Amino acid sequence: MASKEKAVRLEQKVRWEEKLNQRLSLLADRGAGSEKISKDTTVKQLRAKMRETDKRLRVIEEKEKKLQEMAKVKAEKLAVPKKEKGKKGKTSKDQPADSKRQQKKKKKKEKKENPDKD
């Protein structure tokens, strides 16, 4: 499995560049022309590996940038004070003090206590 760490990928890139430079200097010492060098399979493979490593590095950098952006957004959200939500339970302003049933009970109780009113 390929590494997803930036440091490891940078080391790989340096290693591929060194190998490519060694191969190019070897071919140049042998007197190969630029056309023959560009067709050399080892050179092609090394350049492909460098392109792949560069591509992975770009993806890693994009992920890091995205993580930083998300952390920034999260920090902004935490900085904003929370709105207090209304409680779902009984509130004195929204509902009458007693329900109809409770009101009937009170009237009945009052009648029992004071029978002469009626």
mmCIF file of N, CA and C in Angstrom:
data_model
loop_
_atom_site.group_PDB
_atom_site.id
_atom_site.type_symbol
_atom_site.label_atom_id
_atom_site.label_comp_id
_atom_site.label_asym_id
_atom_site.label_seq_id
_atom_site.Cartn_x
_atom_site.Cartn_y
_atom_site.Cartn_z
ATOM 1 N N MET A 1 0.843 -1.170 0.000
ATOM 2 C CA MET A 1 0.000 0.000 0.000
ATOM 3 C C MET A 1 0.888 1.233 0.000
ATOM 4 N N ALA A 2 0.578 2.168 -0.832
ATOM 5 C CA ALA A 2 1.366 3.386 -0.951
ATOM 6 C C ALA A 2 1.172 4.258 0.278
ATOM 7 N N SER A 3 2.221 4.998 0.582
ATOM 8 C CA SER A 3 2.162 5.871 1.748
ATOM 9 C C SER A 3 1.322 7.103 1.455
ATOM 10 N N LYS A 4 0.636 7.589 2.490
ATOM 11 C CA LYS A 4 -0.192 8.776 2.346
ATOM 12 C C LYS A 4 0.435 9.960 3.062
ATOM 13 N N GLU A 5 1.630 9.775 3.600
ATOM 14 C CA GLU A 5 2.287 10.852 4.327
ATOM 15 C C GLU A 5 3.102 11.714 3.368
ATOM 16 N N LYS A 6 3.068 12.990 3.619
ATOM 17 C CA LYS A 6 3.740 13.946 2.747
ATOM 18 C C LYS A 6 5.260 13.767 2.798
ATOM 19 N N ALA A 7 5.804 13.566 3.987
ATOM 20 C CA ALA A 7 7.253 13.438 4.143
ATOM 21 C C ALA A 7 7.786 12.234 3.367
ATOM 22 N N VAL A 8 7.064 11.128 3.434
ATOM 23 C CA VAL A 8 7.492 9.913 2.734
ATOM 24 C C VAL A 8 7.452 10.138 1.227
ATOM 25 N N ARG A 9 6.405 10.792 0.757
ATOM 26 C CA ARG A 9 6.289 11.064 -0.681
ATOM 27 C C ARG A 9 7.394 12.007 -1.158
ATOM 28 N N LEU A 10 7.766 12.973 -0.339
ATOM 29 C CA LEU A 10 8.860 13.872 -0.723
ATOM 30 C C LEU A 10 10.177 13.104 -0.827
ATOM 31 N N GLU A 11 10.398 12.177 0.105
ATOM 32 C CA GLU A 11 11.602 11.341 0.042
ATOM 33 C C GLU A 11 11.594 10.482 -1.220
ATOM 34 N N GLN A 12 10.436 9.941 -1.561
ATOM 35 C CA GLN A 12 10.328 9.130 -2.776
ATOM 36 C C GLN A 12 10.652 9.964 -4.008
ATOM 37 N N LYS A 13 10.151 11.182 -4.032
ATOM 38 C CA LYS A 13 10.399 12.057 -5.180
ATOM 39 C C LYS A 13 11.894 12.318 -5.343
ATOM 40 N N VAL A 14 12.567 12.591 -4.234
ATOM 41 C CA VAL A 14 14.015 12.834 -4.280
ATOM 42 C C VAL A 14 14.735 11.588 -4.791
ATOM 43 N N ARG A 15 14.322 10.415 -4.306
ATOM 44 C CA ARG A 15 14.958 9.164 -4.730
ATOM 45 C C ARG A 15 14.756 8.927 -6.230
ATOM 46 N N TRP A 16 13.521 9.179 -6.737
ATOM 47 C CA TRP A 16 13.266 8.988 -8.175
ATOM 48 C C TRP A 16 14.088 9.979 -9.000
ATOM 49 N N GLU A 17 14.215 11.213 -8.532
ATOM 50 C CA GLU A 17 15.016 12.208 -9.252
ATOM 51 C C GLU A 17 16.479 11.785 -9.321
ATOM 52 N N GLU A 18 17.007 11.261 -8.214
ATOM 53 C CA GLU A 18 18.397 10.804 -8.200
ATOM 54 C C GLU A 18 18.602 9.659 -9.182
ATOM 55 N N LYS A 19 17.691 8.695 -9.160
ATOM 56 C CA LYS A 19 17.814 7.556 -10.074
ATOM 57 C C LYS A 19 17.714 8.005 -11.529
ATOM 58 N N LEU A 20 16.819 8.941 -11.807
ATOM 59 C CA LEU A 20 16.666 9.450 -13.167
ATOM 60 C C LEU A 20 17.937 10.166 -13.616
ATOM 61 N N ASN A 21 18.491 10.998 -12.745
ATOM 62 C CA ASN A 21 19.727 11.707 -13.093
ATOM 63 C C ASN A 21 20.878 10.738 -13.322
ATOM 64 N N GLN A 22 20.951 9.684 -12.508
ATOM 65 C CA GLN A 22 21.989 8.674 -12.704
ATOM 66 C C GLN A 22 21.818 7.979 -14.053
ATOM 67 N N ARG A 23 20.601 7.634 -14.376
ATOM 68 C CA ARG A 23 20.327 6.944 -15.647
ATOM 69 C C ARG A 23 20.634 7.853 -16.838
ATOM 70 N N LEU A 24 20.227 9.133 -16.730
ATOM 71 C CA LEU A 24 20.502 10.070 -17.821
ATOM 72 C C LEU A 24 21.999 10.272 -18.016
ATOM 73 N N SER A 25 22.739 10.371 -16.912
ATOM 74 C CA SER A 25 24.194 10.551 -17.037
ATOM 75 C C SER A 25 24.842 9.293 -17.604
ATOM 76 N N LEU A 26 24.340 8.110 -17.232
ATOM 77 C CA LEU A 26 24.866 6.856 -17.767
ATOM 78 C C LEU A 26 24.642 6.786 -19.276
ATOM 79 N N LEU A 27 23.440 7.134 -19.713
ATOM 80 C CA LEU A 27 23.147 7.105 -21.147
ATOM 81 C C LEU A 27 23.955 8.160 -21.897
ATOM 82 N N ALA A 28 24.156 9.310 -21.270
ATOM 83 C CA ALA A 28 24.956 10.357 -21.913
ATOM 84 C C ALA A 28 26.408 9.912 -22.040
ATOM 85 N N ASP A 29 26.928 9.200 -21.035
ATOM 86 C CA ASP A 29 28.303 8.689 -21.095
ATOM 87 C C ASP A 29 28.458 7.650 -22.198
ATOM 88 N N ARG A 30 27.424 6.893 -22.438
ATOM 89 C CA ARG A 30 27.466 5.888 -23.498
ATOM 90 C C ARG A 30 27.332 6.524 -24.878
ATOM 91 N N GLY A 31 26.974 7.786 -24.898
ATOM 92 C CA GLY A 31 26.871 8.499 -26.163
ATOM 93 C C GLY A 31 25.512 8.376 -26.826
ATOM 94 N N ALA A 32 24.495 8.090 -26.060
ATOM 95 C CA ALA A 32 23.152 7.962 -26.618
ATOM 96 C C ALA A 32 22.609 9.352 -26.938
ATOM 97 N N GLY A 33 21.872 9.458 -28.032
ATOM 98 C CA GLY A 33 21.270 10.728 -28.431
ATOM 99 C C GLY A 33 20.010 11.009 -27.621
ATOM 100 N N SER A 34 19.511 12.234 -27.778
ATOM 101 C CA SER A 34 18.324 12.628 -27.009
ATOM 102 C C SER A 34 17.104 11.795 -27.401
ATOM 103 N N GLU A 35 17.054 11.377 -28.675
ATOM 104 C CA GLU A 35 15.936 10.554 -29.126
ATOM 105 C C GLU A 35 15.982 9.178 -28.464
ATOM 106 N N LYS A 36 17.170 8.620 -28.381
ATOM 107 C CA LYS A 36 17.319 7.305 -27.766
ATOM 108 C C LYS A 36 17.071 7.380 -26.254
ATOM 109 N N ILE A 37 17.477 8.483 -25.648
ATOM 110 C CA ILE A 37 17.254 8.667 -24.205
ATOM 111 C C ILE A 37 15.756 8.757 -23.917
ATOM 112 N N SER A 38 15.020 9.487 -24.742
ATOM 113 C CA SER A 38 13.583 9.650 -24.506
ATOM 114 C C SER A 38 12.818 8.342 -24.722
ATOM 115 N N LYS A 39 13.390 7.425 -25.513
ATOM 116 C CA LYS A 39 12.740 6.141 -25.761
ATOM 117 C C LYS A 39 13.172 5.055 -24.774
ATOM 118 N N ASP A 40 14.142 5.346 -23.947
ATOM 119 C CA ASP A 40 14.645 4.370 -22.978
ATOM 120 C C ASP A 40 13.540 4.023 -21.975
ATOM 121 N N THR A 41 13.291 2.722 -21.798
ATOM 122 C CA THR A 41 12.183 2.298 -20.933
ATOM 123 C C THR A 41 12.415 2.653 -19.464
ATOM 124 N N THR A 42 13.645 2.554 -19.013
ATOM 125 C CA THR A 42 13.929 2.881 -17.612
ATOM 126 C C THR A 42 13.670 4.359 -17.341
ATOM 127 N N VAL A 43 14.064 5.209 -18.284
ATOM 128 C CA VAL A 43 13.830 6.650 -18.134
ATOM 129 C C VAL A 43 12.327 6.923 -18.111
ATOM 130 N N LYS A 44 11.590 6.256 -18.991
ATOM 131 C CA LYS A 44 10.136 6.428 -19.027
ATOM 132 C C LYS A 44 9.501 6.013 -17.698
ATOM 133 N N GLN A 45 9.955 4.883 -17.166
ATOM 134 C CA GLN A 45 9.402 4.401 -15.897
ATOM 135 C C GLN A 45 9.701 5.372 -14.756
ATOM 136 N N LEU A 46 10.927 5.863 -14.713
ATOM 137 C CA LEU A 46 11.297 6.790 -13.639
ATOM 138 C C LEU A 46 10.509 8.098 -13.737
ATOM 139 N N ARG A 47 10.334 8.588 -14.953
ATOM 140 C CA ARG A 47 9.552 9.819 -15.124
ATOM 141 C C ARG A 47 8.089 9.593 -14.740
ATOM 142 N N ALA A 48 7.561 8.416 -15.067
ATOM 143 C CA ALA A 48 6.176 8.093 -14.704
ATOM 144 C C ALA A 48 6.019 8.035 -13.185
ATOM 145 N N LYS A 49 7.001 7.454 -12.517
ATOM 146 C CA LYS A 49 6.942 7.388 -11.057
ATOM 147 C C LYS A 49 7.041 8.779 -10.441
ATOM 148 N N MET A 50 7.820 9.645 -11.047
ATOM 149 C CA MET A 50 7.912 11.024 -10.547
ATOM 150 C C MET A 50 6.577 11.747 -10.737
ATOM 151 N N ARG A 51 5.946 11.545 -11.899
ATOM 152 C CA ARG A 51 4.637 12.168 -12.135
ATOM 153 C C ARG A 51 3.607 11.667 -11.126
ATOM 154 N N GLU A 52 3.628 10.362 -10.883
ATOM 155 C CA GLU A 52 2.694 9.774 -9.920
ATOM 156 C C GLU A 52 2.921 10.355 -8.520
ATOM 157 N N THR A 53 4.170 10.478 -8.131
ATOM 158 C CA THR A 53 4.491 11.031 -6.815
ATOM 159 C C THR A 53 4.056 12.486 -6.725
ATOM 160 N N ASP A 54 4.283 13.254 -7.786
ATOM 161 C CA ASP A 54 3.844 14.655 -7.798
ATOM 162 C C ASP A 54 2.321 14.746 -7.666
ATOM 163 N N LYS A 55 1.637 13.866 -8.360
ATOM 164 C CA LYS A 55 0.174 13.853 -8.305
ATOM 165 C C LYS A 55 -0.307 13.562 -6.886
ATOM 166 N N ARG A 56 0.294 12.568 -6.238
ATOM 167 C CA ARG A 56 -0.083 12.224 -4.872
ATOM 168 C C ARG A 56 0.224 13.375 -3.912
ATOM 169 N N LEU A 57 1.340 14.061 -4.135
ATOM 170 C CA LEU A 57 1.685 15.206 -3.280
ATOM 171 C C LEU A 57 0.641 16.313 -3.413
ATOM 172 N N ARG A 58 0.176 16.552 -4.637
ATOM 173 C CA ARG A 58 -0.863 17.570 -4.834
ATOM 174 C C ARG A 58 -2.141 17.192 -4.091
ATOM 175 N N VAL A 59 -2.504 15.916 -4.156
ATOM 176 C CA VAL A 59 -3.713 15.453 -3.468
ATOM 177 C C VAL A 59 -3.556 15.612 -1.953
ATOM 178 N N ILE A 60 -2.384 15.268 -1.443
ATOM 179 C CA ILE A 60 -2.127 15.406 -0.005
ATOM 180 C C ILE A 60 -2.226 16.868 0.405
ATOM 181 N N GLU A 61 -1.673 17.762 -0.392
ATOM 182 C CA GLU A 61 -1.734 19.193 -0.083
ATOM 183 C C GLU A 61 -3.174 19.702 -0.123
ATOM 184 N N GLU A 62 -3.958 19.222 -1.086
ATOM 185 C CA GLU A 62 -5.368 19.620 -1.162
ATOM 186 C C GLU A 62 -6.131 19.154 0.077
ATOM 187 N N LYS A 63 -5.832 17.926 0.539
ATOM 188 C CA LYS A 63 -6.490 17.419 1.744
ATOM 189 C C LYS A 63 -6.120 18.269 2.956
ATOM 190 N N GLU A 64 -4.839 18.623 3.060
ATOM 191 C CA GLU A 64 -4.403 19.456 4.181
ATOM 192 C C GLU A 64 -5.105 20.807 4.152
ATOM 193 N N LYS A 65 -5.213 21.378 2.960
ATOM 194 C CA LYS A 65 -5.877 22.674 2.817
ATOM 195 C C LYS A 65 -7.352 22.560 3.216
ATOM 196 N N LYS A 66 -7.995 21.475 2.799
ATOM 197 C CA LYS A 66 -9.404 21.265 3.130
ATOM 198 C C LYS A 66 -9.583 21.105 4.639
ATOM 199 N N LEU A 67 -8.682 20.354 5.277
ATOM 200 C CA LEU A 67 -8.760 20.172 6.723
ATOM 201 C C LEU A 67 -8.585 21.496 7.455
ATOM 202 N N GLN A 68 -7.669 22.334 6.974
ATOM 203 C CA GLN A 68 -7.469 23.641 7.591
ATOM 204 C C GLN A 68 -8.724 24.496 7.439
ATOM 205 N N GLU A 69 -9.323 24.443 6.271
ATOM 206 C CA GLU A 69 -10.540 25.220 6.027
ATOM 207 C C GLU A 69 -11.673 24.746 6.940
ATOM 208 N N MET A 70 -11.809 23.431 7.077
ATOM 209 C CA MET A 70 -12.853 22.883 7.937
ATOM 210 C C MET A 70 -12.609 23.253 9.401
ATOM 211 N N ALA A 71 -11.347 23.237 9.828
ATOM 212 C CA ALA A 71 -11.021 23.624 11.200
ATOM 213 C C ALA A 71 -11.349 25.096 11.430
ATOM 214 N N LYS A 72 -11.094 25.908 10.415
ATOM 215 C CA LYS A 72 -11.400 27.339 10.514
ATOM 216 C C LYS A 72 -12.907 27.550 10.654
ATOM 217 N N VAL A 73 -13.688 26.849 9.839
ATOM 218 C CA VAL A 73 -15.148 26.967 9.891
ATOM 219 C C VAL A 73 -15.662 26.494 11.252
ATOM 220 N N LYS A 74 -15.095 25.407 11.752
ATOM 221 C CA LYS A 74 -15.516 24.879 13.046
ATOM 222 C C LYS A 74 -15.212 25.877 14.159
ATOM 223 N N ALA A 75 -14.037 26.498 14.093
ATOM 224 C CA ALA A 75 -13.676 27.499 15.098
ATOM 225 C C ALA A 75 -14.627 28.690 15.043
ATOM 226 N N GLU A 76 -15.008 29.096 13.847
ATOM 227 C CA GLU A 76 -15.955 30.205 13.699
ATOM 228 C C GLU A 76 -17.317 29.839 14.287
ATOM 229 N N LYS A 77 -17.748 28.606 14.065
ATOM 230 C CA LYS A 77 -19.033 28.169 14.610
ATOM 231 C C LYS A 77 -19.001 28.148 16.133
ATOM 232 N N LEU A 78 -17.877 27.708 16.696
ATOM 233 C CA LEU A 78 -17.770 27.656 18.146
ATOM 234 C C LEU A 78 -17.698 29.051 18.753
ATOM 235 N N ALA A 79 -17.179 30.006 18.004
ATOM 236 C CA ALA A 79 -17.048 31.369 18.513
ATOM 237 C C ALA A 79 -18.405 32.065 18.610
ATOM 238 N N VAL A 80 -19.335 31.688 17.765
ATOM 239 C CA VAL A 80 -20.666 32.305 17.773
ATOM 240 C C VAL A 80 -21.450 31.747 18.960
ATOM 241 N N PRO A 81 -22.056 32.620 19.784
ATOM 242 C CA PRO A 81 -22.822 32.114 20.931
ATOM 243 C C PRO A 81 -24.071 31.365 20.466
ATOM 244 N N LYS A 82 -24.413 30.354 21.226
ATOM 245 C CA LYS A 82 -25.575 29.538 20.864
ATOM 246 C C LYS A 82 -26.859 30.264 21.228
ATOM 247 N N LYS A 83 -27.869 30.064 20.409
ATOM 248 C CA LYS A 83 -29.191 30.609 20.709
ATOM 249 C C LYS A 83 -29.876 29.649 21.676
ATOM 250 N N GLU A 84 -30.575 30.224 22.644
ATOM 251 C CA GLU A 84 -31.291 29.374 23.585
ATOM 252 C C GLU A 84 -32.594 28.922 22.952
ATOM 253 N N LYS A 85 -32.804 27.643 22.996
ATOM 254 C CA LYS A 85 -34.024 27.087 22.426
ATOM 255 C C LYS A 85 -35.121 27.133 23.481
ATOM 256 N N GLY A 86 -36.341 27.355 23.028
ATOM 257 C CA GLY A 86 -37.478 27.353 23.939
ATOM 258 C C GLY A 86 -37.742 25.942 24.428
ATOM 259 N N LYS A 87 -38.138 25.828 25.672
ATOM 260 C CA LYS A 87 -38.420 24.505 26.210
ATOM 261 C C LYS A 87 -39.799 24.060 25.760
ATOM 262 N N LYS A 88 -39.938 22.778 25.569
ATOM 263 C CA LYS A 88 -41.208 22.238 25.086
ATOM 264 C C LYS A 88 -42.221 22.081 26.215
ATOM 265 N N GLY A 89 -41.774 22.171 27.441
ATOM 266 C CA GLY A 89 -42.665 22.010 28.584
ATOM 267 C C GLY A 89 -43.619 23.182 28.701
ATOM 268 N N LYS A 90 -44.349 23.242 29.793
ATOM 269 C CA LYS A 90 -45.333 24.306 29.991
ATOM 270 C C LYS A 90 -44.629 25.636 30.216
ATOM 271 N N THR A 91 -45.156 26.641 29.583
ATOM 272 C CA THR A 91 -44.677 27.997 29.825
ATOM 273 C C THR A 91 -45.871 28.835 30.225
ATOM 274 N N SER A 92 -45.676 29.756 31.126
ATOM 275 C CA SER A 92 -46.796 30.531 31.660
ATOM 276 C C SER A 92 -47.361 31.506 30.636
ATOM 277 N N LYS A 93 -46.579 31.962 29.697
ATOM 278 C CA LYS A 93 -47.045 32.951 28.726
ATOM 279 C C LYS A 93 -47.856 32.321 27.603
ATOM 280 N N ASP A 94 -47.447 31.156 27.152
ATOM 281 C CA ASP A 94 -48.076 30.537 25.991
ATOM 282 C C ASP A 94 -49.409 29.871 26.316
ATOM 283 N N GLN A 95 -49.526 29.260 27.499
ATOM 284 C CA GLN A 95 -50.716 28.500 27.828
ATOM 285 C C GLN A 95 -51.443 29.150 29.004
ATOM 286 N N PRO A 96 -52.757 28.926 29.108
ATOM 287 C CA PRO A 96 -53.471 29.443 30.282
ATOM 288 C C PRO A 96 -52.951 28.759 31.541
ATOM 289 N N ALA A 97 -53.199 29.389 32.663
ATOM 290 C CA ALA A 97 -52.670 28.884 33.927
ATOM 291 C C ALA A 97 -53.151 27.470 34.217
ATOM 292 N N ASP A 98 -54.451 27.225 34.013
ATOM 293 C CA ASP A 98 -55.008 25.903 34.282
ATOM 294 C C ASP A 98 -55.783 25.424 33.065
ATOM 295 N N SER A 99 -55.776 24.126 32.894
ATOM 296 C CA SER A 99 -56.577 23.569 31.813
ATOM 297 C C SER A 99 -58.044 23.559 32.236
ATOM 298 N N LYS A 100 -58.926 23.245 31.332
ATOM 299 C CA LYS A 100 -60.361 23.238 31.635
ATOM 300 C C LYS A 100 -60.664 22.227 32.734
ATOM 301 N N ARG A 101 -60.019 21.114 32.661
ATOM 302 C CA ARG A 101 -60.251 20.071 33.662
ATOM 303 C C ARG A 101 -59.860 20.574 35.045
ATOM 304 N N GLN A 102 -58.692 21.232 35.098
ATOM 305 C CA GLN A 102 -58.237 21.773 36.377
ATOM 306 C C GLN A 102 -59.190 22.859 36.888
ATOM 307 N N GLN A 103 -59.690 23.666 35.969
ATOM 308 C CA GLN A 103 -60.632 24.720 36.364
ATOM 309 C C GLN A 103 -61.918 24.116 36.934
ATOM 310 N N LYS A 104 -62.433 23.048 36.314
ATOM 311 C CA LYS A 104 -63.634 22.382 36.806
ATOM 312 C C LYS A 104 -63.396 21.814 38.202
ATOM 313 N N LYS A 105 -62.208 21.221 38.391
ATOM 314 C CA LYS A 105 -61.888 20.659 39.694
ATOM 315 C C LYS A 105 -61.892 21.744 40.767
ATOM 316 N N LYS A 106 -61.318 22.887 40.424
ATOM 317 C CA LYS A 106 -61.273 23.994 41.384
ATOM 318 C C LYS A 106 -62.679 24.469 41.737
ATOM 319 N N LYS A 107 -63.534 24.602 40.723
ATOM 320 C CA LYS A 107 -64.914 25.047 40.966
ATOM 321 C C LYS A 107 -65.648 24.056 41.862
ATOM 322 N N LYS A 108 -65.473 22.781 41.585
ATOM 323 C CA LYS A 108 -66.136 21.748 42.368
ATOM 324 C C LYS A 108 -65.659 21.785 43.816
ATOM 325 N N LYS A 109 -64.352 21.964 43.973
ATOM 326 C CA LYS A 109 -63.771 22.031 45.309
ATOM 327 C C LYS A 109 -64.295 23.254 46.065
ATOM 328 N N GLU A 110 -64.381 24.375 45.355
ATOM 329 C CA GLU A 110 -64.891 25.604 45.977
ATOM 330 C C GLU A 110 -66.355 25.440 46.394
ATOM 331 N N LYS A 111 -67.142 24.757 45.586
ATOM 332 C CA LYS A 111 -68.550 24.519 45.920
ATOM 333 C C LYS A 111 -68.661 23.687 47.187
ATOM 334 N N LYS A 112 -67.790 22.696 47.300
ATOM 335 C CA LYS A 112 -67.822 21.845 48.480
ATOM 336 C C LYS A 112 -67.477 22.649 49.727
ATOM 337 N N GLU A 113 -66.478 23.513 49.588
ATOM 338 C CA GLU A 113 -66.033 24.294 50.740
ATOM 339 C C GLU A 113 -67.034 25.391 51.101
ATOM 340 N N ASN A 114 -67.636 26.005 50.107
ATOM 341 C CA ASN A 114 -68.586 27.103 50.329
ATOM 342 C C ASN A 114 -69.933 26.771 49.681
ATOM 343 N N PRO A 115 -70.757 25.965 50.322
ATOM 344 C CA PRO A 115 -72.031 25.586 49.711
ATOM 345 C C PRO A 115 -73.057 26.713 49.707
ATOM 346 N N ASP A 116 -72.906 27.736 50.514
ATOM 347 C CA ASP A 116 -73.889 28.803 50.595
ATOM 348 C C ASP A 116 -73.833 29.781 49.421
ATOM 349 N N LYS A 117 -72.796 29.781 48.623
ATOM 350 C CA LYS A 117 -72.681 30.700 47.481
ATOM 351 C C LYS A 117 -73.709 30.391 46.412
ATOM 352 N N ASP A 118 -73.995 29.212 46.174
ATOM 353 C CA ASP A 118 -74.883 28.813 45.085
ATOM 354 C C ASP A 118 -76.288 28.848 45.387
#
